[in-house]
XYZ file of C-alpha atoms in Angstrom:
372
model
C 85.915 88.116 -166.844
C 89.356 86.913 -165.776
C 89.774 83.998 -163.363
C 92.642 83.985 -160.812
C 93.717 81.740 -157.954
C 94.379 84.702 -155.603
C 94.454 88.512 -155.518
C 98.242 88.722 -155.682
C 98.098 87.137 -159.138
C 96.101 90.159 -160.375
C 98.833 92.619 -159.343
C 101.466 90.285 -160.796
C 99.661 90.167 -164.144
C 99.312 93.966 -164.297
C 102.988 94.427 -163.374
C 104.155 91.911 -165.990
C 102.092 93.607 -168.698
C 103.414 97.092 -167.828
C 107.006 95.841 -167.744
C 106.572 94.168 -171.135
C 104.911 97.181 -172.776
C 107.224 99.905 -171.319
C 110.698 98.406 -170.733
C 111.589 94.746 -170.022
C 114.405 95.929 -167.722
C 112.182 98.242 -165.656
C 111.455 97.330 -162.009
C 107.643 96.938 -161.951
C 106.302 95.076 -158.915
C 103.017 94.602 -157.060
C 103.190 96.001 -153.548
C 102.943 99.179 -151.442
C 104.383 102.505 -152.663
C 108.095 103.039 -151.932
C 108.969 105.010 -148.796
C 112.226 106.198 -150.375
C 111.284 107.874 -153.677
C 114.863 107.983 -155.016
C 116.320 104.504 -155.236
C 119.078 102.991 -157.351
C 116.751 102.267 -160.278
C 113.639 103.679 -161.873
C 110.556 101.844 -160.636
C 106.774 101.455 -160.775
C 104.632 100.031 -157.979
C 101.126 98.565 -158.438
C 99.255 98.772 -155.105
C 95.878 97.213 -154.304
C 93.965 99.849 -152.297
C 90.522 98.270 -151.952
C 88.133 95.824 -153.571
C 84.365 95.799 -154.038
C 82.010 92.976 -155.053
C 80.557 92.923 -158.542
C 76.863 93.628 -157.798
C 75.593 91.799 -160.890
C 77.332 88.589 -159.771
C 76.304 88.502 -156.085
C 73.767 85.731 -156.679
C 75.401 83.777 -159.481
C 73.953 80.233 -159.572
C 76.001 77.073 -159.447
C 77.113 76.102 -162.941
C 76.494 72.630 -164.420
C 79.309 70.647 -165.973
C 78.657 68.583 -169.122
C 77.999 65.518 -166.913
C 75.373 67.425 -164.893
C 77.568 67.951 -161.811
C 77.161 71.421 -160.282
C 80.217 73.608 -159.573
C 80.280 76.700 -157.317
C 80.499 80.102 -159.014
C 83.712 82.101 -158.561
C 83.838 85.217 -156.356
C 83.482 88.259 -158.675
C 85.195 91.529 -157.655
C 86.369 94.909 -158.855
C 89.836 95.977 -157.653
C 91.182 99.522 -157.343
C 94.935 99.687 -157.973
C 97.180 102.686 -157.234
C 100.100 103.046 -159.647
C 103.074 105.150 -158.506
C 106.313 105.935 -160.363
C 109.865 106.719 -159.161
C 113.144 108.120 -160.486
C 116.700 107.583 -159.225
C 118.027 110.876 -157.793
C 116.449 114.022 -156.326
C 117.121 115.801 -159.619
C 116.024 112.926 -161.841
C 113.058 111.686 -159.819
C 110.351 114.196 -160.795
C 111.106 113.980 -164.503
C 111.276 110.184 -164.729
C 108.375 109.666 -162.329
C 106.142 111.785 -164.563
C 107.468 110.093 -167.700
C 106.872 106.592 -166.347
C 103.390 107.454 -165.121
C 102.598 108.801 -168.575
C 103.743 105.493 -170.090
C 101.420 103.584 -167.736
C 98.488 105.765 -168.812
C 99.332 105.230 -172.481
C 99.534 101.451 -172.088
C 96.117 101.095 -170.463
C 94.554 103.693 -172.775
C 95.688 101.645 -175.783
C 94.677 98.324 -174.160
C 91.665 98.930 -171.884
C 90.695 95.257 -172.189
C 93.436 92.616 -172.026
C 93.010 88.936 -172.812
C 94.762 86.602 -170.369
C 96.964 84.685 -170.414
C 99.035 87.359 -172.174
C 102.470 86.511 -173.665
C 103.938 88.706 -170.906
C 101.744 87.395 -168.032
C 101.494 83.700 -167.170
C 98.718 84.067 -164.564
C 95.001 84.627 -165.103
C 92.583 83.323 -167.698
C 89.969 85.426 -169.522
C 89.420 89.090 -170.414
C 90.008 91.844 -167.851
C 89.222 95.557 -168.154
C 91.375 98.430 -166.842
C 89.658 101.835 -166.414
C 91.283 105.089 -165.248
C 89.326 106.467 -162.260
C 88.627 110.244 -162.426
C 90.419 112.051 -159.579
C 88.960 114.686 -157.249
C 90.242 116.335 -154.060
C 88.253 114.046 -151.762
C 89.599 110.979 -153.577
C 93.195 112.187 -153.115
C 92.533 112.536 -149.384
C 91.069 109.027 -149.174
C 94.066 107.588 -151.015
C 96.935 109.345 -149.232
C 95.604 109.697 -145.663
C 95.774 105.916 -144.952
C 99.185 105.592 -146.664
C 100.834 108.296 -144.485
C 103.435 109.116 -147.133
C 104.534 112.169 -149.174
C 102.693 112.862 -152.372
C 103.820 110.933 -155.478
C 102.831 111.045 -159.167
C 100.038 108.454 -159.256
C 96.997 107.169 -161.084
C 94.121 105.030 -159.842
C 92.692 102.228 -162.012
C 89.575 100.123 -161.587
C 90.359 96.559 -162.671
C 87.706 93.954 -163.270
C 85.770 91.824 -163.350
C 88.200 89.810 -161.202
C 87.043 86.270 -160.455
C 88.633 84.192 -157.688
C 88.303 80.399 -157.732
C 85.778 79.256 -155.111
C 86.919 77.142 -152.146
C 83.610 75.266 -152.143
C 83.625 71.714 -153.438
C 81.570 70.693 -156.514
C 78.256 69.005 -155.857
C 77.738 65.238 -156.131
C 77.476 63.675 -159.549
C 73.846 63.257 -160.624
C 72.109 59.892 -160.757
C 72.279 58.060 -164.087
C 68.487 57.571 -164.126
C 65.973 60.323 -163.373
C 64.035 59.635 -160.149
C 60.753 57.994 -161.066
C 62.070 56.693 -164.376
C 62.099 58.195 -167.830
C 58.946 60.081 -168.816
C 58.424 60.893 -172.473
C 56.370 63.868 -173.584
C 54.613 64.313 -176.890
C 56.781 63.057 -179.744
C 57.108 64.719 -183.126
C 58.961 63.447 -186.187
C 60.979 65.783 -188.363
C 64.447 66.458 -189.686
C 66.576 68.647 -187.409
C 68.112 71.812 -188.873
C 71.587 71.490 -190.351
C 74.151 74.296 -190.677
C 75.911 74.156 -194.058
C 78.314 77.086 -193.737
C 79.165 80.201 -191.711
C 80.707 83.180 -193.522
C 83.113 84.804 -193.136
C 85.275 82.153 -191.535
C 87.106 83.202 -189.427
C 85.003 86.218 -188.425
C 86.063 89.359 -186.538
C 85.113 90.322 -182.980
C 81.759 92.141 -183.036
C 81.391 91.450 -186.767
C 78.422 90.305 -188.838
C 78.111 86.686 -190.006
C 75.910 84.782 -192.462
C 74.653 81.294 -191.602
C 73.477 79.090 -194.491
C 71.442 76.122 -193.257
C 68.875 73.512 -194.299
C 65.683 73.770 -192.239
C 61.926 73.968 -192.579
C 59.874 76.424 -190.592
C 60.812 79.503 -188.595
C 64.289 79.865 -187.114
C 63.883 80.528 -183.384
C 67.392 81.163 -182.070
C 71.119 80.840 -182.706
C 73.477 79.774 -179.933
C 77.165 80.815 -180.042
C 79.034 79.178 -177.182
C 76.886 79.983 -174.140
C 75.258 83.067 -175.744
C 71.755 82.541 -177.169
C 70.532 85.045 -179.762
C 66.768 85.222 -180.291
C 65.232 85.463 -183.773
C 64.304 89.111 -183.162
C 68.018 89.998 -183.208
C 68.891 88.557 -186.620
C 67.780 89.061 -190.225
C 65.849 86.483 -192.258
C 65.666 87.744 -195.829
C 63.437 84.839 -196.890
C 61.684 81.856 -195.200
C 64.082 78.988 -194.475
C 66.847 81.148 -195.957
C 70.252 82.350 -194.755
C 70.477 84.058 -191.371
C 72.451 87.301 -190.935
C 73.362 88.409 -187.412
C 75.865 90.581 -185.540
C 78.083 88.873 -182.963
C 77.191 90.060 -179.432
C 79.849 91.876 -177.318
C 80.076 88.931 -174.910
C 81.487 86.711 -177.697
C 85.218 87.408 -177.562
C 88.057 86.069 -179.758
C 88.302 82.264 -179.764
C 86.551 79.159 -181.133
C 82.848 78.502 -180.499
C 80.175 75.910 -181.235
C 77.283 77.412 -183.204
C 73.815 75.799 -183.271
C 70.492 76.758 -184.857
C 67.104 76.068 -183.208
C 64.038 75.409 -185.333
C 60.731 74.108 -183.903
C 62.403 73.523 -180.553
C 65.175 71.347 -182.043
C 68.844 72.345 -182.086
C 71.135 71.523 -184.989
C 74.441 69.782 -184.569
C 77.082 72.403 -183.725
C 79.301 73.956 -186.364
C 82.609 75.596 -185.454
C 83.089 79.360 -185.674
C 86.511 80.959 -185.183
C 86.566 84.619 -184.111
C 89.705 86.714 -184.522
C 90.822 89.774 -182.563
C 89.892 93.216 -183.881
C 93.523 93.841 -184.915
C 93.286 91.097 -187.579
C 91.908 92.211 -190.964
C 88.406 90.842 -191.573
C 85.280 91.740 -193.550
C 81.692 91.500 -192.304
C 79.009 89.510 -194.081
C 76.754 91.927 -196.031
C 73.643 92.978 -194.129
C 71.533 92.091 -197.217
C 71.823 88.939 -199.341
C 71.550 90.817 -202.668
C 73.046 94.054 -203.972
C 72.205 96.080 -207.065
C 75.182 96.917 -209.295
C 73.593 100.331 -209.784
C 74.709 101.317 -206.262
C 78.137 101.556 -204.634
C 79.071 98.515 -202.531
C 80.193 99.255 -198.951
C 82.042 96.435 -197.139
C 82.345 96.792 -193.355
C 85.084 95.195 -191.266
C 88.171 95.755 -189.148
C 91.804 96.713 -189.911
C 91.006 97.407 -193.589
C 93.023 100.615 -194.058
C 95.690 98.795 -196.117
C 93.195 97.340 -198.654
C 94.536 97.571 -202.227
C 92.020 95.473 -204.193
C 88.777 93.500 -203.941
C 88.639 90.113 -205.674
C 85.328 88.524 -206.764
C 84.753 85.000 -208.131
C 81.694 82.752 -208.627
C 80.333 80.988 -205.558
C 79.903 77.850 -207.712
C 83.664 77.700 -208.345
C 86.367 78.963 -210.712
C 86.822 77.238 -214.083
C 89.297 79.698 -215.619
C 91.341 82.756 -214.569
C 88.808 84.923 -216.413
C 86.211 84.019 -213.741
C 88.081 86.140 -211.148
C 87.354 89.867 -211.236
C 89.722 92.406 -209.663
C 87.900 95.489 -208.375
C 89.714 98.686 -207.412
C 88.354 100.178 -204.162
C 87.048 103.702 -204.479
C 87.426 104.668 -200.815
C 89.310 102.881 -198.032
C 89.104 103.346 -194.252
C 89.979 101.236 -191.224
C 86.424 99.909 -190.850
C 84.993 100.333 -194.355
C 85.896 99.796 -198.022
C 83.746 101.165 -200.851
C 83.613 99.792 -204.407
C 81.989 102.121 -206.932
C 78.938 100.988 -208.911
C 80.880 101.395 -212.165
C 83.253 98.590 -211.127
C 80.372 96.187 -210.388
C 78.649 96.159 -213.790
C 80.102 92.806 -214.934
C 78.851 91.066 -211.754
C 75.121 91.618 -212.425
C 73.014 88.457 -212.083
C 75.809 86.437 -210.421
C 76.274 84.857 -206.986
C 79.829 85.844 -205.992
C 82.426 85.463 -203.287
C 84.500 88.528 -202.365
C 87.795 88.922 -200.504
C 89.901 92.015 -199.790
C 93.662 92.099 -200.331
C 95.271 93.900 -197.384
C 98.917 93.206 -198.310
C 100.836 91.419 -201.064
C 100.074 87.929 -199.749
C 97.274 88.532 -197.216
C 93.544 88.476 -197.841
C 90.468 88.674 -195.635
C 88.235 85.568 -195.367
C 85.705 85.683 -198.205
C 82.090 86.841 -197.960
C 79.169 85.975 -200.244
C 76.788 88.300 -202.105
C 74.365 87.974 -205.041
C 74.369 90.900 -207.498
C 71.308 92.111 -209.374
C 71.027 94.675 -212.211
């Protein structure tokens, strides 16, 4: 969800992004469609037609700050924006209007979800989605009847969720002491869980991670930022062992605190960095061990340029001979396969693996134990 100070900022952000992606010299502005279709310059107009509330956010509760003070939730909306395009002369207008509208469609088809602030747009903060609205005859009538203007090449986009900063003031700061004094429940003594490492680091959006931690008992949940993932959603290969889980869709690119809950106690947070899907990254293996008798499939993002897979002992490298270079058998954008024949020398070893995606670029390493 993207947060704005006012609705005009939304149209400004969309216009700035289109101008940046199509032509920095193009006249792209938020506002009503042009009455004169043939002006002195080619142009695009981004027009807000109507807005609707986001039904899932109608009753959002007040949000607590770290000091306990409550802040009002923002107003959450979906906006419907009409995009029209214009040429310069009666002869040139149809051709360039169609061409420019096609460029708009290509931009938002390639980037249906844009993270703000964008290098081209200084307003807005957060992720916003842009969806092309299917057109029918009744929709054309609803769009053009109120505008009272000749038909133009146009497309309608649903933009959201749009969040506007609330005008309500935050609540009072809470008292330092709970009314009635401090009341202690039943006390238990035990060591809290401790996260040792998170692999890969950084991880990719929507990727799979492995959490190695010291704890006793059953892991109950993992918290990534504000998202809590219950034990039913991750893999525990062995009691008190590493945890393998897939990052939920709500966890976008950025840096997050990660904590593990065991027996009702949360660990101290560890930092997890998540990179955009355009950055090459490999997923942690779904299983902790792999037999060298089977092909190894490594999932990830932006892996089409992979030229080699490097493997070295998790305990550390003592000589160049400790590093094995494995030739990938099959390479795709989201998957790299290493044949079983190339894995024979790794049997019985706990290894780290990284993929080379260009001469001097490698993915963050993952960890896997190989068995015969």
